[in-house]
Backbone as ProteinMPNN parsed JSONL, in Angstrom:
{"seq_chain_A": "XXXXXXXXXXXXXXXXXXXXXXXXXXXXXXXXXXXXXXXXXXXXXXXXXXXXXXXXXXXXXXXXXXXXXXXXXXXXXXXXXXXXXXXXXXX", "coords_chain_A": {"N_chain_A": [[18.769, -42.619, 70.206], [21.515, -44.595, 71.549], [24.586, -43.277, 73.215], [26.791, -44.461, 73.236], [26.909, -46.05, 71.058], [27.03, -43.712, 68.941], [28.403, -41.294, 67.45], [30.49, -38.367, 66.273], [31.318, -37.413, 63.497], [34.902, -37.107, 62.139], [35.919, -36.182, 59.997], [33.819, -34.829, 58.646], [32.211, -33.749, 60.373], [29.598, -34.909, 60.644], [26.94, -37.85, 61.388], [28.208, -40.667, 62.95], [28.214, -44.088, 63.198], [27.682, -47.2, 64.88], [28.658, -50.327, 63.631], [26.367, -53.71, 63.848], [26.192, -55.894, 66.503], [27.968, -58.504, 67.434], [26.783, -60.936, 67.325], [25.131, -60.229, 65.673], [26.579, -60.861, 63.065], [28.615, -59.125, 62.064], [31.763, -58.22, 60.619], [34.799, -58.704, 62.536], [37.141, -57.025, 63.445], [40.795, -56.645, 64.064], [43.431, -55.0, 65.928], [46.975, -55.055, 66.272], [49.189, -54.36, 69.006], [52.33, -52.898, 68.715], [54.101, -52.69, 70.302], [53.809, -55.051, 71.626], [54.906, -58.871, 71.416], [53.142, -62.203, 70.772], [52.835, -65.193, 70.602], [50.533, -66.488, 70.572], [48.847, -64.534, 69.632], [48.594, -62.665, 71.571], [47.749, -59.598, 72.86], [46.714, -58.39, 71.364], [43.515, -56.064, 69.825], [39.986, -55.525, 70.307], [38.755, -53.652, 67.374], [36.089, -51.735, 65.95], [33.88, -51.222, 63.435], [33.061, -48.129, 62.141], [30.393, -46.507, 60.293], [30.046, -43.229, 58.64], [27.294, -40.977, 58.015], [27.262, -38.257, 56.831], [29.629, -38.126, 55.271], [29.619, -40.589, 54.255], [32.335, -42.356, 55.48], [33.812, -45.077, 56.381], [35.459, -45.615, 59.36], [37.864, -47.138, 62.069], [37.489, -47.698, 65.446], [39.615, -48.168, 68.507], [38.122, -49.646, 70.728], [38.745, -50.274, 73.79], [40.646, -47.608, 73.827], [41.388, -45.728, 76.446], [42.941, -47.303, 78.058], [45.071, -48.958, 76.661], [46.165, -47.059, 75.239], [47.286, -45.913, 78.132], [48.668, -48.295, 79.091], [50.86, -47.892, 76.922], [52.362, -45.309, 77.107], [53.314, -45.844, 79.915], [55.309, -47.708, 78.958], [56.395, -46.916, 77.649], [57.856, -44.677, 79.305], [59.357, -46.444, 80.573], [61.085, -47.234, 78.969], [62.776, -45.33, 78.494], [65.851, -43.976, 79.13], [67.571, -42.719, 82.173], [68.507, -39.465, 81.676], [71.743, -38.385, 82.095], [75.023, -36.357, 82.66], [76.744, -34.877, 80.207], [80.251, -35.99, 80.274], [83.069, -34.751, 80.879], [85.456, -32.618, 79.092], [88.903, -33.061, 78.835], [91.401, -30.838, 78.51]], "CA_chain_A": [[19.893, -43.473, 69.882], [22.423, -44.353, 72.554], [25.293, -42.537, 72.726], [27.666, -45.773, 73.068], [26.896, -46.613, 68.921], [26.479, -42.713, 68.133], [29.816, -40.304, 67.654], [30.365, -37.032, 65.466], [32.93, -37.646, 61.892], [36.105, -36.113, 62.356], [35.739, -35.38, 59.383], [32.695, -33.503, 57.987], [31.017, -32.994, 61.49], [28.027, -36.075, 60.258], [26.996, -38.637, 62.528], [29.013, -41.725, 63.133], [26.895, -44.789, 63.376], [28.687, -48.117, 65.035], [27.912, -51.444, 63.229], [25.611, -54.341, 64.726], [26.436, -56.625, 67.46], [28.994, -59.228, 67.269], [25.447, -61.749, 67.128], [24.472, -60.2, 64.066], [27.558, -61.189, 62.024], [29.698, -58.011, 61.712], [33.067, -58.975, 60.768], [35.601, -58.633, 63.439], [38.658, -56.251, 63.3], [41.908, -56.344, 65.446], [44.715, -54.19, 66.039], [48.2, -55.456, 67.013], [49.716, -53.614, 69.472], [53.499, -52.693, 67.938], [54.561, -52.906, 71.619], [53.449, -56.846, 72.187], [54.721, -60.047, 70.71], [53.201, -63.295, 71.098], [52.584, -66.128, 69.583], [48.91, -66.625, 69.964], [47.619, -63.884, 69.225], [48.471, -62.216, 72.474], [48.314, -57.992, 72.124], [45.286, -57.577, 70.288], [42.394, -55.485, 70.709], [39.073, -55.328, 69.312], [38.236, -52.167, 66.801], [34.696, -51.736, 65.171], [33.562, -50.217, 62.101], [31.755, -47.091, 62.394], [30.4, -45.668, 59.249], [29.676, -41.595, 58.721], [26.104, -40.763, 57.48], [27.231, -37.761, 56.091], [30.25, -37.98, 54.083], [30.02, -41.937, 54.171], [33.746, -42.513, 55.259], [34.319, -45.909, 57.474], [36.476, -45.969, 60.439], [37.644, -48.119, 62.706], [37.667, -47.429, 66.627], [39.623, -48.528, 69.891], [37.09, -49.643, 72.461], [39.712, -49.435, 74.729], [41.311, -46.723, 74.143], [42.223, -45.095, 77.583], [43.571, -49.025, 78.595], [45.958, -48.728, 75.776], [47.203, -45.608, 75.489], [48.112, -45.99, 79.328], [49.853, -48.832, 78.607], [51.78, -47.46, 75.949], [52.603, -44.273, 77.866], [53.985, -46.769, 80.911], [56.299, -48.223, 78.709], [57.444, -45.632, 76.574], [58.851, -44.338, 80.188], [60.098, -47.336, 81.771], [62.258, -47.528, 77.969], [63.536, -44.18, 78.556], [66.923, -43.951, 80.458], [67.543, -41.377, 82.64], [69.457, -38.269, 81.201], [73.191, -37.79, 82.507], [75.416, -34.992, 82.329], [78.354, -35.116, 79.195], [81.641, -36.554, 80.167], [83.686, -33.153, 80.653], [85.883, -32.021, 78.197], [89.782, -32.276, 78.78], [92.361, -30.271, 77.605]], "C_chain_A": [[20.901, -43.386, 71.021], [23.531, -43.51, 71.958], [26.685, -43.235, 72.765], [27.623, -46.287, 71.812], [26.845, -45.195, 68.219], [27.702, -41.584, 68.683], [29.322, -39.229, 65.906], [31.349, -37.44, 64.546], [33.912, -36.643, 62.155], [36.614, -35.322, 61.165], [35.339, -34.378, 58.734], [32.338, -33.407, 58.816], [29.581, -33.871, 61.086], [28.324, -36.957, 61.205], [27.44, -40.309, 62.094], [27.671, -42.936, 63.737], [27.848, -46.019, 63.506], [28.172, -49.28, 64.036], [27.264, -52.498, 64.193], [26.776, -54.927, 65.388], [27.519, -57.886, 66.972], [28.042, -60.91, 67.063], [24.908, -61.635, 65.856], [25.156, -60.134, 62.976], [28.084, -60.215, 61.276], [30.956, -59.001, 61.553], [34.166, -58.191, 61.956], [37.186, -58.276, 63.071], [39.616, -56.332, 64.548], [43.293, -55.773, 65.266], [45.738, -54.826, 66.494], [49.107, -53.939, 67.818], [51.405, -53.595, 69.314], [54.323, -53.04, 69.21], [55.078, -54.669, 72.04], [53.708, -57.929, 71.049], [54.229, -61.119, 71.226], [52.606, -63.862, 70.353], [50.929, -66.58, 69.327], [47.963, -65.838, 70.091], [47.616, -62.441, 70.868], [48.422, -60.392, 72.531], [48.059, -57.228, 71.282], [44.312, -56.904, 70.863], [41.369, -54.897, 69.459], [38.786, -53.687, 68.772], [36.711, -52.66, 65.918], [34.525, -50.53, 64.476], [32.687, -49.474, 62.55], [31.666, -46.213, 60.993], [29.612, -43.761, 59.353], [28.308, -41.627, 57.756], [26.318, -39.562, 56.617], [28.205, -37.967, 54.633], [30.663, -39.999, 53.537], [31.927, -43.261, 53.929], [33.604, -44.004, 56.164], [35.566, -45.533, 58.325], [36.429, -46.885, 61.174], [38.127, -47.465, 64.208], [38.373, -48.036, 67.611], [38.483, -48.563, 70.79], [38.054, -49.154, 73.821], [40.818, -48.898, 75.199], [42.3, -46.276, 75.293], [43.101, -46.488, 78.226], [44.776, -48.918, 77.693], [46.799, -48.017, 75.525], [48.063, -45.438, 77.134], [48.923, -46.881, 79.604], [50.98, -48.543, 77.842], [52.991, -46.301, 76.841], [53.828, -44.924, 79.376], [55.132, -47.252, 80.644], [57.086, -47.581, 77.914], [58.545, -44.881, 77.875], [59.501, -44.939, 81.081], [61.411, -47.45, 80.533], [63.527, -46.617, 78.234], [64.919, -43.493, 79.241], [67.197, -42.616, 80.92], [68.359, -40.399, 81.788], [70.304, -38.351, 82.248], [73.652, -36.791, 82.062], [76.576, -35.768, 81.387], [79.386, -35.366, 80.393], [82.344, -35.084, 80.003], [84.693, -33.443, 79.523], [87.674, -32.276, 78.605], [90.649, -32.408, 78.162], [93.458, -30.966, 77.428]], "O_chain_A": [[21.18, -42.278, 71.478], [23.608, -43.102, 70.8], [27.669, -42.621, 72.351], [28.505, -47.103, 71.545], [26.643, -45.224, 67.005], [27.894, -41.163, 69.823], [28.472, -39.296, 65.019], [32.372, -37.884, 65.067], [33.661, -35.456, 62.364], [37.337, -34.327, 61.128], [35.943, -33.391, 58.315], [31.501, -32.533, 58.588], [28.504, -33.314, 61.3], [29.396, -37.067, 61.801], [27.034, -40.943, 61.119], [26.651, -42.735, 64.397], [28.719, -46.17, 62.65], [27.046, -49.034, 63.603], [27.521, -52.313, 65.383], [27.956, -54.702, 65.118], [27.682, -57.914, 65.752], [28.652, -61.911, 66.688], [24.402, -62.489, 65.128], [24.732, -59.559, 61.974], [28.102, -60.263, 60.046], [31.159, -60.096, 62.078], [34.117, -56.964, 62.04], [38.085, -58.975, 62.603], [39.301, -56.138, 65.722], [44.114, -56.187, 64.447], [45.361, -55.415, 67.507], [49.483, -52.886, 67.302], [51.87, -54.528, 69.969], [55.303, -53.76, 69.019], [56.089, -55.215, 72.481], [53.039, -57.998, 70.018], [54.729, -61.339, 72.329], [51.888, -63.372, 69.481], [50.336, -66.887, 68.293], [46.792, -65.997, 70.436], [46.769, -61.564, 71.035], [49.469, -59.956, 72.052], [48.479, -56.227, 70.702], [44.08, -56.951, 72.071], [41.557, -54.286, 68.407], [38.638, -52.726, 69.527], [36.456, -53.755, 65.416], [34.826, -49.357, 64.703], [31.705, -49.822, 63.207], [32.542, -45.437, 60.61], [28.763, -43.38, 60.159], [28.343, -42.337, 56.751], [25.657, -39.591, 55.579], [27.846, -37.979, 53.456], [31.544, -40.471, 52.818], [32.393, -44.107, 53.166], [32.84, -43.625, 57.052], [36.609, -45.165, 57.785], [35.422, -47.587, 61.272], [39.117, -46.734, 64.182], [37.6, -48.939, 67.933], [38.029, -47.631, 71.453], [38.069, -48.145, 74.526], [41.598, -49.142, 76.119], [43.529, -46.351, 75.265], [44.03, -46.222, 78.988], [45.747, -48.713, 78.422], [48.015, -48.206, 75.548], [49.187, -44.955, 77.268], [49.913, -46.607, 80.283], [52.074, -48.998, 78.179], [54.174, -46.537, 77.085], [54.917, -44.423, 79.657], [56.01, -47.377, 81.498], [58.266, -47.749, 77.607], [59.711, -44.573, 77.63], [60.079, -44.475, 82.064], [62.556, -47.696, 80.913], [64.727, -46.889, 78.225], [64.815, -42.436, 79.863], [67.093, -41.589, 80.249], [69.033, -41.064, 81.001], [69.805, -38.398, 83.373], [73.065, -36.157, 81.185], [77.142, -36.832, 81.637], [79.159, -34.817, 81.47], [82.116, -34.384, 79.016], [84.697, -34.581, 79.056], [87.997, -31.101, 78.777], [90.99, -33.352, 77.45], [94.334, -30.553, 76.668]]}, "name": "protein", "num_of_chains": 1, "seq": "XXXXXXXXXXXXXXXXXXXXXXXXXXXXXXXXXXXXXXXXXXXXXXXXXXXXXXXXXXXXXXXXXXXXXXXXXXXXXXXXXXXXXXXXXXX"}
């Protein structure tokens, strides 16, 4: 079994099994990224069901993950304003 459709459950330690092909009429999940507005649809990103063989849990996955998260990460520190020092104190 490849190892691109075949992951470990985070939960019980059973094997993760992706669903078929986007040909063989899986339904199609998408995430909005909390970050991105737009109007058509712009700021989505495909997730796919992966069910657990042992404890038969579904999840749903980021494909791409590391693309995402480094986006996020980018803008979480361009939001961030620098730190200054307090305004002194006087008497």
């Amino acid at each position: 079994m490849s190892s691109a459709f075949h992951r470990k459950c985070p939960l019980c330690g059973g094997d993760l099994v992706r669903s078929q092909t986007h040909a063989s009429g899986y339904t199609t999940y998408f995430w909005k990224k909390p970050w991105k507005h737009g109007f058509f649809g712009w700021g989505l990103e495909k997730v796919f069901p992966w069910a657990c063989m042992g404890c038969g849990v579904v999840l749903l996955f980021l494909e791409r993950l590391p693309v995402v998260a480094e986006e996020f990460r980018s803008l979480r520190s361009q939001e961030r304003a620098p730190e200054g020092q307090p305004a002194p104190l006087k008497p």
